[in-house]
Short mmCIF file of C-alpha atoms and ligand atoms in Angstrom, two decimals:
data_model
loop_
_atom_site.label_atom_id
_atom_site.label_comp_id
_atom_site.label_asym_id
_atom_site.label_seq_id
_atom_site.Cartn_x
_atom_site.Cartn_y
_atom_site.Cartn_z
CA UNK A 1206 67.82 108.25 63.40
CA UNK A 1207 65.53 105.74 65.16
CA UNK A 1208 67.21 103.84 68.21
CA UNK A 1209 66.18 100.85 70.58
CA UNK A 1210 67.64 100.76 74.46
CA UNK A 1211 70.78 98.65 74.33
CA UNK A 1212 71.98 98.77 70.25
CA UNK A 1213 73.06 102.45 70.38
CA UNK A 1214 76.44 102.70 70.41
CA UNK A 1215 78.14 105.68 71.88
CA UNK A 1216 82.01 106.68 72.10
CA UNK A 1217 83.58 106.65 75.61
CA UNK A 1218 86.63 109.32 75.89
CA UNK A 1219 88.89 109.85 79.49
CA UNK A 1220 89.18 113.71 80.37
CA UNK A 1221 92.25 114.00 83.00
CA UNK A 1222 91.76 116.35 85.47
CA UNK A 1223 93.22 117.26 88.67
CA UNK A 1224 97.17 114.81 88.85
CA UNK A 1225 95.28 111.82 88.11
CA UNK A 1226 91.29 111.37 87.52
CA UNK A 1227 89.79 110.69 84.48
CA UNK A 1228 86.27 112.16 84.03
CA UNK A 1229 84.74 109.77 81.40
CA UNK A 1230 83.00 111.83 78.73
CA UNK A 1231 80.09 109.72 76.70
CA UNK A 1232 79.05 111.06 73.12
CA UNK A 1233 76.64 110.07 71.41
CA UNK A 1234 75.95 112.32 67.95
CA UNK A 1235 76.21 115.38 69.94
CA UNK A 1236 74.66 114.53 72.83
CA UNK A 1237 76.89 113.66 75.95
CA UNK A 1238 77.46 112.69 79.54
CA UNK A 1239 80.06 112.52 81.82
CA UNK A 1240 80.64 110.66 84.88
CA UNK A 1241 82.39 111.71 88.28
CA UNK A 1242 83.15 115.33 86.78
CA UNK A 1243 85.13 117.28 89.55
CA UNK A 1244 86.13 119.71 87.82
CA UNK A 1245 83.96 121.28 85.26
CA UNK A 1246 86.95 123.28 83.49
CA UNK A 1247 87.94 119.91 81.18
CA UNK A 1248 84.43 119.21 80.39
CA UNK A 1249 83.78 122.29 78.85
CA UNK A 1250 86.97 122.76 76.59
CA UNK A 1251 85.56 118.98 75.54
CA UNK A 1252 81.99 119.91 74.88
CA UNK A 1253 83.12 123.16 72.94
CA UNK A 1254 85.59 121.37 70.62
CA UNK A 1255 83.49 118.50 70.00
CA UNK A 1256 80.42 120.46 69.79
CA UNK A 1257 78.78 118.22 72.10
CA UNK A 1258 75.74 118.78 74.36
CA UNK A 1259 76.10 117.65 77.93
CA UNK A 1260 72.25 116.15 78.93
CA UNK A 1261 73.10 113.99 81.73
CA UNK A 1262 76.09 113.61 85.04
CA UNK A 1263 76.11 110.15 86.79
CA UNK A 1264 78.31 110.27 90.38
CA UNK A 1265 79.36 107.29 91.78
CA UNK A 1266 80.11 109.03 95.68
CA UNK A 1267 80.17 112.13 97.04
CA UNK A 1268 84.16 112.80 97.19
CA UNK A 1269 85.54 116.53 95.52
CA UNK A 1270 87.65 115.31 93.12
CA UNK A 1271 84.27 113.36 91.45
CA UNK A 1272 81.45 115.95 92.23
CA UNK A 1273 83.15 119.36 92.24
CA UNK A 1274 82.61 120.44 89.05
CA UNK A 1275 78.47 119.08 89.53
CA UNK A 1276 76.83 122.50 89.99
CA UNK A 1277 78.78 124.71 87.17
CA UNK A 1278 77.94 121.86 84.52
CA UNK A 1279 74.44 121.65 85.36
CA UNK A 1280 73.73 125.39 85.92
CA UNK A 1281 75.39 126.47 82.27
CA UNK A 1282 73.99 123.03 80.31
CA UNK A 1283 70.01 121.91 82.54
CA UNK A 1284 72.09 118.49 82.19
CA UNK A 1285 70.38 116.04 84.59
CA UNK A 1286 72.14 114.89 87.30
CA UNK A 1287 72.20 111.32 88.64
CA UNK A 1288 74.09 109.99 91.80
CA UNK A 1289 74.17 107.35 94.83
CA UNK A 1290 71.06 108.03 97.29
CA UNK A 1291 73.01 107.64 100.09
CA UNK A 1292 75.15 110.62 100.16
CA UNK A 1293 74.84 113.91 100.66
CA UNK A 1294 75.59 115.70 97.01
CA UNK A 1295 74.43 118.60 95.95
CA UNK A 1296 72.78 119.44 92.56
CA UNK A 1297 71.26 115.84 92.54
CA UNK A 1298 68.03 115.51 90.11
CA UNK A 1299 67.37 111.74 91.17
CA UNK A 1300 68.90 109.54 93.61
CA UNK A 1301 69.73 106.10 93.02
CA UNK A 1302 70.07 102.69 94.97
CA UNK A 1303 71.30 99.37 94.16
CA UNK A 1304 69.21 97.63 91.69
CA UNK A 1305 67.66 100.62 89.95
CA UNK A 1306 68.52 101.80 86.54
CA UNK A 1307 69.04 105.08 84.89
CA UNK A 1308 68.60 105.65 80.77
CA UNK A 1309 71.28 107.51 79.43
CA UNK A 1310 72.25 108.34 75.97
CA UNK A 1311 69.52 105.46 74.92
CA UNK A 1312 71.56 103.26 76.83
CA UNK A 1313 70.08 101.74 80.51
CA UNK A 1314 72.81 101.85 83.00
CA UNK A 1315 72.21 98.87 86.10
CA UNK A 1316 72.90 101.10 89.51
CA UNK A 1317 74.73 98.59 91.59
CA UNK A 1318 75.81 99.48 94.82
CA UNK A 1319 79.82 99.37 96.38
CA UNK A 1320 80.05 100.59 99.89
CA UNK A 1321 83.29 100.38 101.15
CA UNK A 1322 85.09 103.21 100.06
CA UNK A 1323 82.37 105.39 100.76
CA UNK A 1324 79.55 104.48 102.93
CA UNK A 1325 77.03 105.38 99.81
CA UNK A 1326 79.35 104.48 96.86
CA UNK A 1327 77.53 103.35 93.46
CA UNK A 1328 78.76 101.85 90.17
CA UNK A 1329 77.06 102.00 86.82
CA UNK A 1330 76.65 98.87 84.90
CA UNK A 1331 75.92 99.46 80.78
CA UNK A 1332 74.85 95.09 80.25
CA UNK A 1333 73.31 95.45 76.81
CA UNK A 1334 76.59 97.33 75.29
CA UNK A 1335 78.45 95.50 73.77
CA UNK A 1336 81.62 95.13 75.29
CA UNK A 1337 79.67 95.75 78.71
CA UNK A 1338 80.18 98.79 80.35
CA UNK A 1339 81.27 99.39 84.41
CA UNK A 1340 81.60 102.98 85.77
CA UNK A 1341 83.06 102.16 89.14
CA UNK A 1342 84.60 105.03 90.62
CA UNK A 1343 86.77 104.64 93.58
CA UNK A 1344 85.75 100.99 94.47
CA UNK A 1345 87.84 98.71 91.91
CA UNK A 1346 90.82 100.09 90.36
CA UNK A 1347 93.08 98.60 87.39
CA UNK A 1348 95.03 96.34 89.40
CA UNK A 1349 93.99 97.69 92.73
CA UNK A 1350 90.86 99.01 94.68
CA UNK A 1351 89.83 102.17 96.76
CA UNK A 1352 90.52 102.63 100.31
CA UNK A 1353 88.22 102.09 102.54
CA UNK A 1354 87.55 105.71 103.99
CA UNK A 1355 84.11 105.07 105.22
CA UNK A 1356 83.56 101.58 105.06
CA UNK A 1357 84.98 97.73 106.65
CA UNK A 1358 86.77 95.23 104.81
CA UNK A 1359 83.61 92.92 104.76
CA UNK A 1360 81.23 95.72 102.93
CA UNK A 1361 84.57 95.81 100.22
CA UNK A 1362 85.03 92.16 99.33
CA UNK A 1363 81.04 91.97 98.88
CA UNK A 1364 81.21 95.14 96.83
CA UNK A 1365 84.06 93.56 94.68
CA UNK A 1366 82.25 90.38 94.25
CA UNK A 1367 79.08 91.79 93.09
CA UNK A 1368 81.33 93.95 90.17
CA UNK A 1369 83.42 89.85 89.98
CA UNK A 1370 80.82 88.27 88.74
CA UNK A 1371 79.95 90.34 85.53
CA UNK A 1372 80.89 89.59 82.18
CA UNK A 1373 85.09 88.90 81.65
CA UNK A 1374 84.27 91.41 78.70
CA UNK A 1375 83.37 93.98 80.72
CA UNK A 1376 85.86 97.47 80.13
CA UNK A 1377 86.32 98.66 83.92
CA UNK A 1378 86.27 102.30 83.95
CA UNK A 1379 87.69 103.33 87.11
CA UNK A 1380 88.52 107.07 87.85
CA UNK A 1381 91.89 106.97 88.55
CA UNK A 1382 95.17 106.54 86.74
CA UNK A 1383 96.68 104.26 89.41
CA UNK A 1384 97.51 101.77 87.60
CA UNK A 1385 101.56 101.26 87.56
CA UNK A 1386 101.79 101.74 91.20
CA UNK A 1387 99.27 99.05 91.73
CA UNK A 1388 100.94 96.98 89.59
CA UNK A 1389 104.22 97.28 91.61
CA UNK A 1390 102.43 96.43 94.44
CA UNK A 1391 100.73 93.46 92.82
CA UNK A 1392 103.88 92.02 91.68
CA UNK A 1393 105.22 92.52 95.44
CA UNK A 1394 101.93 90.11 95.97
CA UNK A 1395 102.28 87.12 93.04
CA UNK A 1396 105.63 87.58 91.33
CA UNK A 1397 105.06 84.59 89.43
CA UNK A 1398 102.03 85.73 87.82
CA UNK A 1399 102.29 85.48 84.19
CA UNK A 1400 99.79 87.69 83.30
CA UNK A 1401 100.38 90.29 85.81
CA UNK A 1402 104.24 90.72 84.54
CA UNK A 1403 102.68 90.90 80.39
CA UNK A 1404 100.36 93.37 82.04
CA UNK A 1405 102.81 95.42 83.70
CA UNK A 1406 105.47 95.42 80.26
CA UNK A 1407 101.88 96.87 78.48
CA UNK A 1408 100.83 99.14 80.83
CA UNK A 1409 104.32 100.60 80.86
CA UNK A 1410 104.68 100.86 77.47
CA UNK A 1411 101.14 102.98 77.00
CA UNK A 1412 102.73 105.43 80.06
CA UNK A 1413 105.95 106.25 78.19
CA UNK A 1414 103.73 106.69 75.11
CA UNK A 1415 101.51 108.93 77.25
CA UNK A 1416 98.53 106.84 77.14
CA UNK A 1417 95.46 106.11 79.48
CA UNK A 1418 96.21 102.35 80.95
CA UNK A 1419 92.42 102.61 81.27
CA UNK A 1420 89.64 100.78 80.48
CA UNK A 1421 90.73 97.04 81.45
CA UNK A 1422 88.50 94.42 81.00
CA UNK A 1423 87.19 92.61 84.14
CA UNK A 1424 88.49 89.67 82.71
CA UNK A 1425 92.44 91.36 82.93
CA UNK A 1426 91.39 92.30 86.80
CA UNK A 1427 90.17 88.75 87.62
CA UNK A 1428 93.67 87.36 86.30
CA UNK A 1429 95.94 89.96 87.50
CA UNK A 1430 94.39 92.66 90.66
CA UNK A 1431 95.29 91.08 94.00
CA UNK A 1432 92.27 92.66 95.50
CA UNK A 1433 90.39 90.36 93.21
CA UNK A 1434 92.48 87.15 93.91
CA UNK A 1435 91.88 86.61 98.17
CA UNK A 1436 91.12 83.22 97.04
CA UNK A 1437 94.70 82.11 95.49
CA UNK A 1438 97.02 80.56 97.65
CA UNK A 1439 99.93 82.58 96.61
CA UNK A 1440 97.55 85.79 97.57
CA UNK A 1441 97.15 84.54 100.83
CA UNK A 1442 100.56 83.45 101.32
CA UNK A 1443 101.84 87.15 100.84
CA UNK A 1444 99.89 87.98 103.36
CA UNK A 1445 99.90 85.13 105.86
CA UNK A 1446 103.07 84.06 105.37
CA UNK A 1447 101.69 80.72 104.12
CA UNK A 1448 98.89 79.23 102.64
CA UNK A 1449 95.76 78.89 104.76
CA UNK A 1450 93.02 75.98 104.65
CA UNK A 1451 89.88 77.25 105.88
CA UNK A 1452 90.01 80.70 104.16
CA UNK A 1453 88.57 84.11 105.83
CA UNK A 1454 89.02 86.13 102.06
CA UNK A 1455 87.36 89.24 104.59
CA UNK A 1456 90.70 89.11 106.55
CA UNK A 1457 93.23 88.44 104.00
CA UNK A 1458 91.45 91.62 101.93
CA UNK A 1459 91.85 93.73 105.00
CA UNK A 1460 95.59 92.45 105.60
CA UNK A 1461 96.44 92.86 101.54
CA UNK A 1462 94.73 96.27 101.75
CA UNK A 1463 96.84 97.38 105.17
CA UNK A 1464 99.59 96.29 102.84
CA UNK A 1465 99.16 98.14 100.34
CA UNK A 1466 98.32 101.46 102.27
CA UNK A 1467 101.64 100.96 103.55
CA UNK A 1468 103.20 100.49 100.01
CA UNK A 1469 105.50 102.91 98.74
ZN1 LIG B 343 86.90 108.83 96.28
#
């Protein structure tokens, strides 16, 4: 069936793996591609019972529990392997910076980069799906962000503004299923935020029920993800103790991020 970039729709599917990664599997008739896979154990069992045919890897950095499972896939599949140009990775078929693309599945991905948690970190960015799609790793989380292992607070807050500004419709595919302990931290942050406590009663809900709290939209992160929100006065209160005029969002990142490595 004939396709043009940016109509073809393909089906986007969370492997776990490891406590709590999701690999995200793409499918597409049965072709496929996964992103972040570190191990290459779940893939498989989900290519064999969907029949699928794995053509293409994206990694967003360079950590195990995203590229460990790299070499197997490509070795048993020739599936072409995409990743950040900055970091060392093996099996890598093309390296990618900030403001290249990549086709995948008839689908162009915008490479944008997000050092902070890694020094090389990339995202993907799917514009002409419709919703929008972000692959974003370890950088921003459902109601929380990465560390910052190998990068400073200031590389963070520009790497969360550049994913900020994208559509509200965006679905946020993180790699992580963080989610309810960020939320407990958020609400430590802005108890009187509306739709953070909705957010945390739904989130809940889908855990009891066994369900993936992930994708959110970027629209749910702007209104609810502290990490996201160094601009609100309650944000900066938490953090300062009260609210601030002239506004350093670098520092009150840094102190909400201290915070929360602190959190238990
Ligand atoms: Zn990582």
């Amino acid at each position: 069936m004939p396709s043009s970039p940016g109509s073809s729709a393909f089906t986007v599917t969370p492997l776990p793996a490891f406590n709590d990664n999701y690999i995200w599997l793409l499918a597409r008739g049965h072709e496929a591609a996964v992103v972040d896979p570190g191990d290459a154990a779940p893939v498989r069992r989900a290519l064999d019972r969907l029949n699928l045919r794995l053509t293409a890897i994206l990694v967003t950095h360079h950590h195990g529990d995203h590229v460990g499972g790299v070499l197997d896939l490509k070795s048993r599949t020739g599936a072409t392997v995409v990743g950040p140009a900055g970091e060392d990775i093996e099996g890598l078929d093309r390296r990618l910076r900030g403001g290249e693309h990549v086709d995948v599945l008839d689908t162009r991905f915008e490479v944008i980069d997000v050092p902070g948690h890694t020094a090389g970190h990339i995202a993907y960015f799917a514009a002409r799906h419709t919703p929008p799609l972000l692959f974003c790793g370890d950088t921003l989380f459902a109601c929380g962000c990465g560390r910052l292992f190998e990068g400073t607070a200031r590389q963070m807050v520009a790497s969360l503004d550049a994913l900020a500004v994208l559509p509200a419709s965006t679905l946020v595919h993180c790699a992580h299923e963080y989610t309810l302990s960020n939320i407990r931290f958020a609400l430590t942050v802005e108890p009187g935020n509306a739709a953070l406590r909705e957010r945390a009663a739904r989130d809940e809900a889908a855990r009891h029920r066994g369900e993936p709290t992930v994708p959110s939209t970027l629209g749910l992160e702007l209104a609810t993800n502290p990490f996201l929100r160094c601009d609100v006065p309650d944000v900066q209160a938490s953090v300062t103790g009260r609210t601030v005029d002239a506004v350093d969002r670098t520092a009150i990142f840094a102190a909400l991020r201290e915070k929360k490595n602190n959190f238990r």
